[in-house]
Tab-separated table of N, CA and C in Angstrom:
chain	number	residue	atom	x	y	z
A	624	MET	N	0.971	-1.124	-0.113
A	624	MET	CA	-0.014	-0.066	-0.012
A	624	MET	C	0.889	1.217	-0.136
A	625	ARG	N	0.429	2.369	-0.695
A	625	ARG	CA	1.257	3.473	-0.898
A	625	ARG	C	0.858	4.294	0.135
A	626	THR	N	1.889	5.115	0.586
A	626	THR	CA	1.757	6.306	1.442
A	626	THR	C	1.100	7.573	0.519
A	627	PRO	N	-0.178	8.265	0.801
A	627	PRO	CA	-0.689	9.135	0.165
A	627	PRO	C	0.191	10.422	0.211
A	628	SER	N	0.496	10.954	-0.858
A	628	SER	CA	1.164	12.531	-0.943
A	628	SER	C	0.048	13.437	-0.451
A	629	LYS	N	0.653	14.594	-0.317
A	629	LYS	CA	-0.267	15.736	0.049
A	629	LYS	C	-0.963	16.250	-1.201
A	630	GLN	N	-0.527	16.092	-2.492
A	630	GLN	CA	-1.374	16.245	-3.684
A	630	GLN	C	-2.561	15.324	-3.650
A	631	ASN	N	-2.251	14.043	-3.300
A	631	ASN	CA	-3.229	13.082	-3.396
A	631	ASN	C	-4.325	13.196	-2.174
A	632	LEU	N	-3.766	13.764	-1.144
A	632	LEU	CA	-4.886	13.748	0.045
A	632	LEU	C	-5.689	15.171	-0.168
A	633	ASP	N	-5.080	16.139	-0.859
A	633	ASP	CA	-5.748	17.445	-1.398
A	633	ASP	C	-6.825	16.951	-2.484
A	634	THR	N	-6.363	16.102	-3.462
A	634	THR	CA	-7.310	15.683	-4.528
A	634	THR	C	-8.358	14.757	-3.720
A	635	HIS	N	-8.375	14.330	-2.889
A	635	HIS	CA	-9.458	13.446	-2.212
A	635	HIS	C	-10.236	14.316	-1.540
A	636	GLU	N	-9.889	15.208	-0.779
A	636	GLU	CA	-10.803	16.086	-0.253
A	636	GLU	C	-11.437	17.022	-1.172
A	637	ARG	N	-10.989	17.401	-2.188
A	637	ARG	CA	-11.710	18.046	-3.198
A	637	ARG	C	-12.897	17.167	-3.825
A	638	LEU	N	-12.154	15.875	-3.963
A	638	LEU	CA	-13.365	14.986	-4.458
A	638	LEU	C	-14.391	14.853	-3.811
A	639	LYS	N	-14.260	14.798	-2.243
A	639	LYS	CA	-15.309	14.480	-1.473
A	639	LYS	C	-16.315	15.688	-1.262
A	640	ALA	N	-15.913	16.946	-1.512
A	640	ALA	CA	-16.465	18.141	-1.429
A	640	ALA	C	-17.114	18.104	-2.646
A	641	GLU	N	-16.859	17.942	-3.853
A	641	GLU	CA	-17.605	17.757	-5.152
A	641	GLU	C	-18.652	16.805	-5.112
A	642	LEU	N	-18.419	15.665	-4.599
A	642	LEU	CA	-19.670	14.576	-4.187
A	642	LEU	C	-20.624	15.067	-3.406
A	643	ARG	N	-20.255	15.909	-2.354
A	643	ARG	CA	-21.367	16.488	-1.676
A	643	ARG	C	-22.188	17.450	-2.238
A	644	ILE	N	-21.429	18.105	-3.236
A	644	ILE	CA	-21.970	19.497	-4.012
A	644	ILE	C	-23.138	18.645	-4.915
A	645	ARG	N	-22.624	17.598	-5.481
A	645	ARG	CA	-23.520	16.790	-6.344
A	645	ARG	C	-24.592	16.021	-5.688
A	646	GLY	N	-24.488	15.868	-4.407
A	646	GLY	CA	-25.766	15.040	-3.682
A	646	GLY	C	-25.600	13.657	-3.418
A	647	THR	N	-24.197	13.303	-3.363
A	647	THR	CA	-23.626	11.645	-3.230
A	647	THR	C	-22.662	11.890	-2.265
A	648	SER	N	-21.977	10.561	-2.111
A	648	SER	CA	-20.793	10.379	-0.975
A	648	SER	C	-20.266	9.351	-1.690
A	649	LEU	N	-18.841	9.215	-0.978
A	649	LEU	CA	-18.154	7.793	-1.031
A	649	LEU	C	-18.812	6.709	-0.514
A	650	ALA	N	-19.491	7.025	0.480
A	650	ALA	CA	-20.449	5.580	1.046
A	650	ALA	C	-21.529	5.242	0.096
A	651	ARG	N	-22.098	6.058	-0.645
A	651	ARG	CA	-23.187	5.919	-1.568
A	651	ARG	C	-22.501	4.936	-2.755
A	652	ILE	N	-21.560	5.557	-3.242
A	652	ILE	CA	-20.832	5.016	-4.331
A	652	ILE	C	-20.260	3.696	-4.013
A	653	ALA	N	-19.749	3.547	-2.958
A	653	ALA	CA	-19.443	2.256	-2.468
A	653	ALA	C	-20.406	0.956	-2.256
A	654	ARG	N	-21.525	1.600	-1.954
A	654	ARG	CA	-22.653	0.644	-1.916
A	654	ARG	C	-23.083	0.363	-3.125
A	655	GLU	N	-23.077	1.262	-4.100
A	655	GLU	CA	-23.525	1.001	-5.680
A	655	GLU	C	-22.608	0.082	-6.189
A	656	LEU	N	-21.136	0.290	-5.844
A	656	LEU	CA	-20.197	-0.792	-6.343
A	656	LEU	C	-20.210	-2.307	-5.763
A	657	GLY	N	-20.933	-2.177	-4.490
A	657	GLY	CA	-20.577	-3.411	-3.844
A	657	GLY	C	-19.580	-3.626	-2.951
A	658	VAL	N	-18.791	-2.555	-2.568
A	658	VAL	CA	-17.205	-2.494	-1.994
A	658	VAL	C	-17.414	-1.672	-0.602
A	659	SER	N	-16.263	-1.876	-0.029
A	659	SER	CA	-16.512	-1.029	1.206
A	659	SER	C	-16.191	0.571	1.423
A	660	ASP	N	-16.429	1.284	1.957
A	660	ASP	CA	-16.262	2.547	2.027
A	660	ASP	C	-14.748	3.175	2.169
A	661	ALA	N	-14.124	2.252	2.602
A	661	ALA	CA	-12.746	1.993	2.922
A	661	ALA	C	-11.853	1.969	1.498
A	662	ALA	N	-12.421	1.114	0.607
A	662	ALA	CA	-11.858	0.844	-0.466
A	662	ALA	C	-11.759	2.090	-1.427
A	663	LEU	N	-12.878	2.848	-1.325
A	663	LEU	CA	-13.149	4.245	-2.075
A	663	LEU	C	-12.009	5.125	-1.492
A	664	THR	N	-11.949	5.361	-0.144
A	664	THR	CA	-11.191	6.190	0.382
A	664	THR	C	-9.532	5.773	0.050
A	665	LEU	N	-9.175	4.377	0.034
A	665	LEU	CA	-7.934	4.322	-0.177
A	665	LEU	C	-7.526	4.524	-1.465
A	666	VAL	N	-8.366	4.439	-2.696
A	666	VAL	CA	-8.297	4.597	-4.080
A	666	VAL	C	-8.085	6.274	-4.291
A	667	GLY	N	-9.140	6.922	-3.590
A	667	GLY	CA	-9.241	8.570	-3.520
A	667	GLY	C	-7.877	8.937	-3.228
A	668	LYS	N	-7.460	8.137	-2.069
A	668	LYS	CA	-6.039	9.038	-1.705
A	668	LYS	C	-4.871	8.656	-1.896
A	669	GLY	N	-5.013	7.544	-3.149
A	669	GLY	CA	-3.841	7.084	-3.692
A	669	GLY	C	-3.155	5.922	-3.063
A	670	CYS	N	-3.705	5.279	-2.272
A	670	CYS	CA	-3.102	4.038	-1.454
A	670	CYS	C	-2.974	3.095	-2.308
A	671	ASN	N	-4.086	2.707	-3.026
A	671	ASN	CA	-4.791	1.651	-3.775
A	671	ASN	C	-5.054	2.051	-5.174
A	672	ARG	N	-5.049	1.253	-6.241
A	672	ARG	CA	-5.476	1.697	-7.488
A	672	ARG	C	-6.631	0.493	-7.733
A	673	SER	N	-7.627	1.061	-8.400
A	673	SER	CA	-8.711	0.165	-8.858
A	673	SER	C	-9.426	0.871	-10.197
A	674	ARG	N	-9.195	0.670	-11.299
A	674	ARG	CA	-9.778	1.229	-12.513
A	674	ARG	C	-11.189	1.298	-12.313
A	675	ARG	N	-11.831	0.229	-11.799
A	675	ARG	CA	-13.270	0.403	-11.661
A	675	ARG	C	-13.881	1.387	-10.642
A	676	ILE	N	-13.274	1.585	-9.454
A	676	ILE	CA	-13.266	2.699	-8.635
A	676	ILE	C	-13.200	3.857	-9.108
A	677	GLU	N	-12.002	4.004	-9.646
A	677	GLU	CA	-11.644	5.481	-10.295
A	677	GLU	C	-12.624	5.762	-11.347
A	678	LYS	N	-13.205	4.874	-12.387
A	678	LYS	CA	-14.057	5.302	-13.070
A	678	LYS	C	-15.274	5.677	-12.482
A	679	ALA	N	-15.717	5.030	-11.438
A	679	ALA	CA	-16.994	5.385	-10.843
A	679	ALA	C	-16.955	6.852	-10.136
A	680	LEU	N	-15.784	7.120	-9.547
A	680	LEU	CA	-15.785	8.292	-8.698
A	680	LEU	C	-15.703	9.331	-9.800
A	681	ALA	N	-14.976	9.325	-10.957
A	681	ALA	CA	-14.775	10.355	-12.251
A	681	ALA	C	-16.429	10.414	-12.731
A	682	ARG	N	-17.189	9.404	-12.902
A	682	ARG	CA	-18.386	9.507	-13.196
A	682	ARG	C	-19.205	10.240	-12.525
A	683	ALA	N	-19.185	10.160	-11.155
A	683	ALA	CA	-19.893	10.758	-10.086
A	683	ALA	C	-19.708	12.270	-10.062
A	684	VAL	N	-18.719	12.644	-10.778
A	684	VAL	CA	-18.218	14.039	-10.455
A	684	VAL	C	-18.151	14.816	-12.043
A	685	GLY	N	-18.700	13.822	-13.235
A	685	GLY	CA	-18.895	14.175	-14.538
A	685	GLY	C	-17.359	14.735	-15.113
A	686	THR	N	-16.458	13.676	-15.008
A	686	THR	CA	-15.293	13.836	-15.456
A	686	THR	C	-14.541	12.216	-15.856
A	687	THR	N	-13.421	12.326	-16.463
A	687	THR	CA	-12.747	11.123	-16.593
A	687	THR	C	-11.719	10.651	-15.440
A	688	PRO	N	-11.425	9.560	-15.340
A	688	PRO	CA	-10.533	9.087	-14.488
A	688	PRO	C	-8.964	9.843	-14.731
A	689	GLU	N	-8.917	10.149	-16.058
A	689	GLU	CA	-7.578	10.683	-16.354
A	689	GLU	C	-7.458	12.020	-15.991
A	690	ALA	N	-8.475	12.704	-15.940
A	690	ALA	CA	-8.566	14.072	-15.519
A	690	ALA	C	-8.821	14.561	-13.928
A	691	LEU	N	-9.460	13.406	-13.507
A	691	LEU	CA	-9.408	13.362	-11.872
A	691	LEU	C	-8.358	12.998	-11.140
A	692	PHE	N	-7.600	11.986	-11.716
A	692	PHE	CA	-6.206	11.491	-11.232
A	692	PHE	C	-5.320	11.732	-12.205
A	693	PRO	N	-4.831	12.881	-12.639
A	693	PRO	CA	-3.984	12.983	-13.691
A	693	PRO	C	-2.481	12.422	-13.318
A	694	ASP	N	-2.207	12.457	-12.070
A	694	ASP	CA	-0.676	12.025	-11.762
A	694	ASP	C	-0.634	10.400	-11.970
A	695	ARG	N	-1.851	9.674	-12.046
A	695	ARG	CA	-1.849	8.372	-12.113
A	695	ARG	C	-1.797	8.002	-13.565
A	696	TYR	N	-2.007	8.805	-14.458
A	696	TYR	CA	-2.371	8.424	-15.913
A	696	TYR	C	-1.325	9.383	-16.661
A	697	GLN	N	-0.196	9.565	-16.333
A	697	GLN	CA	0.896	10.317	-17.217
A	697	GLN	C	1.299	9.160	-17.882
A	698	GLY	N	1.446	9.446	-19.317
A	698	GLY	CA	1.926	8.732	-20.151
A	698	GLY	C	1.169	7.656	-20.878
A	699	GLY	N	-0.283	7.909	-20.540
A	699	GLY	CA	-1.187	6.885	-20.884
A	699	GLY	C	-1.822	6.031	-20.093
A	700	GLU	N	-2.516	5.056	-20.477
A	700	GLU	CA	-3.006	3.989	-19.778
A	700	GLU	C	-2.280	3.415	-18.687
A	701	PRO	N	-2.747	3.133	-17.408
A	701	PRO	CA	-1.708	2.437	-16.578
A	701	PRO	C	-1.529	0.873	-16.667
């Protein structure tokens, strides 16, 4: 498991705020995906990777995984 960078923590906080603005939450997305809240938190903070979770988070805020997590997609598909 990776240690989150300050940039990843900032991205995660902005993500949570955007989800609240849009009337949803990490917990709701976790339930929809059938995974734990912790799984979404770990992906959001950059500690773990999951293309499926990254796609769901990006879709929830109206963007792409590449735009939401640009540091993870430098140089193309991981």
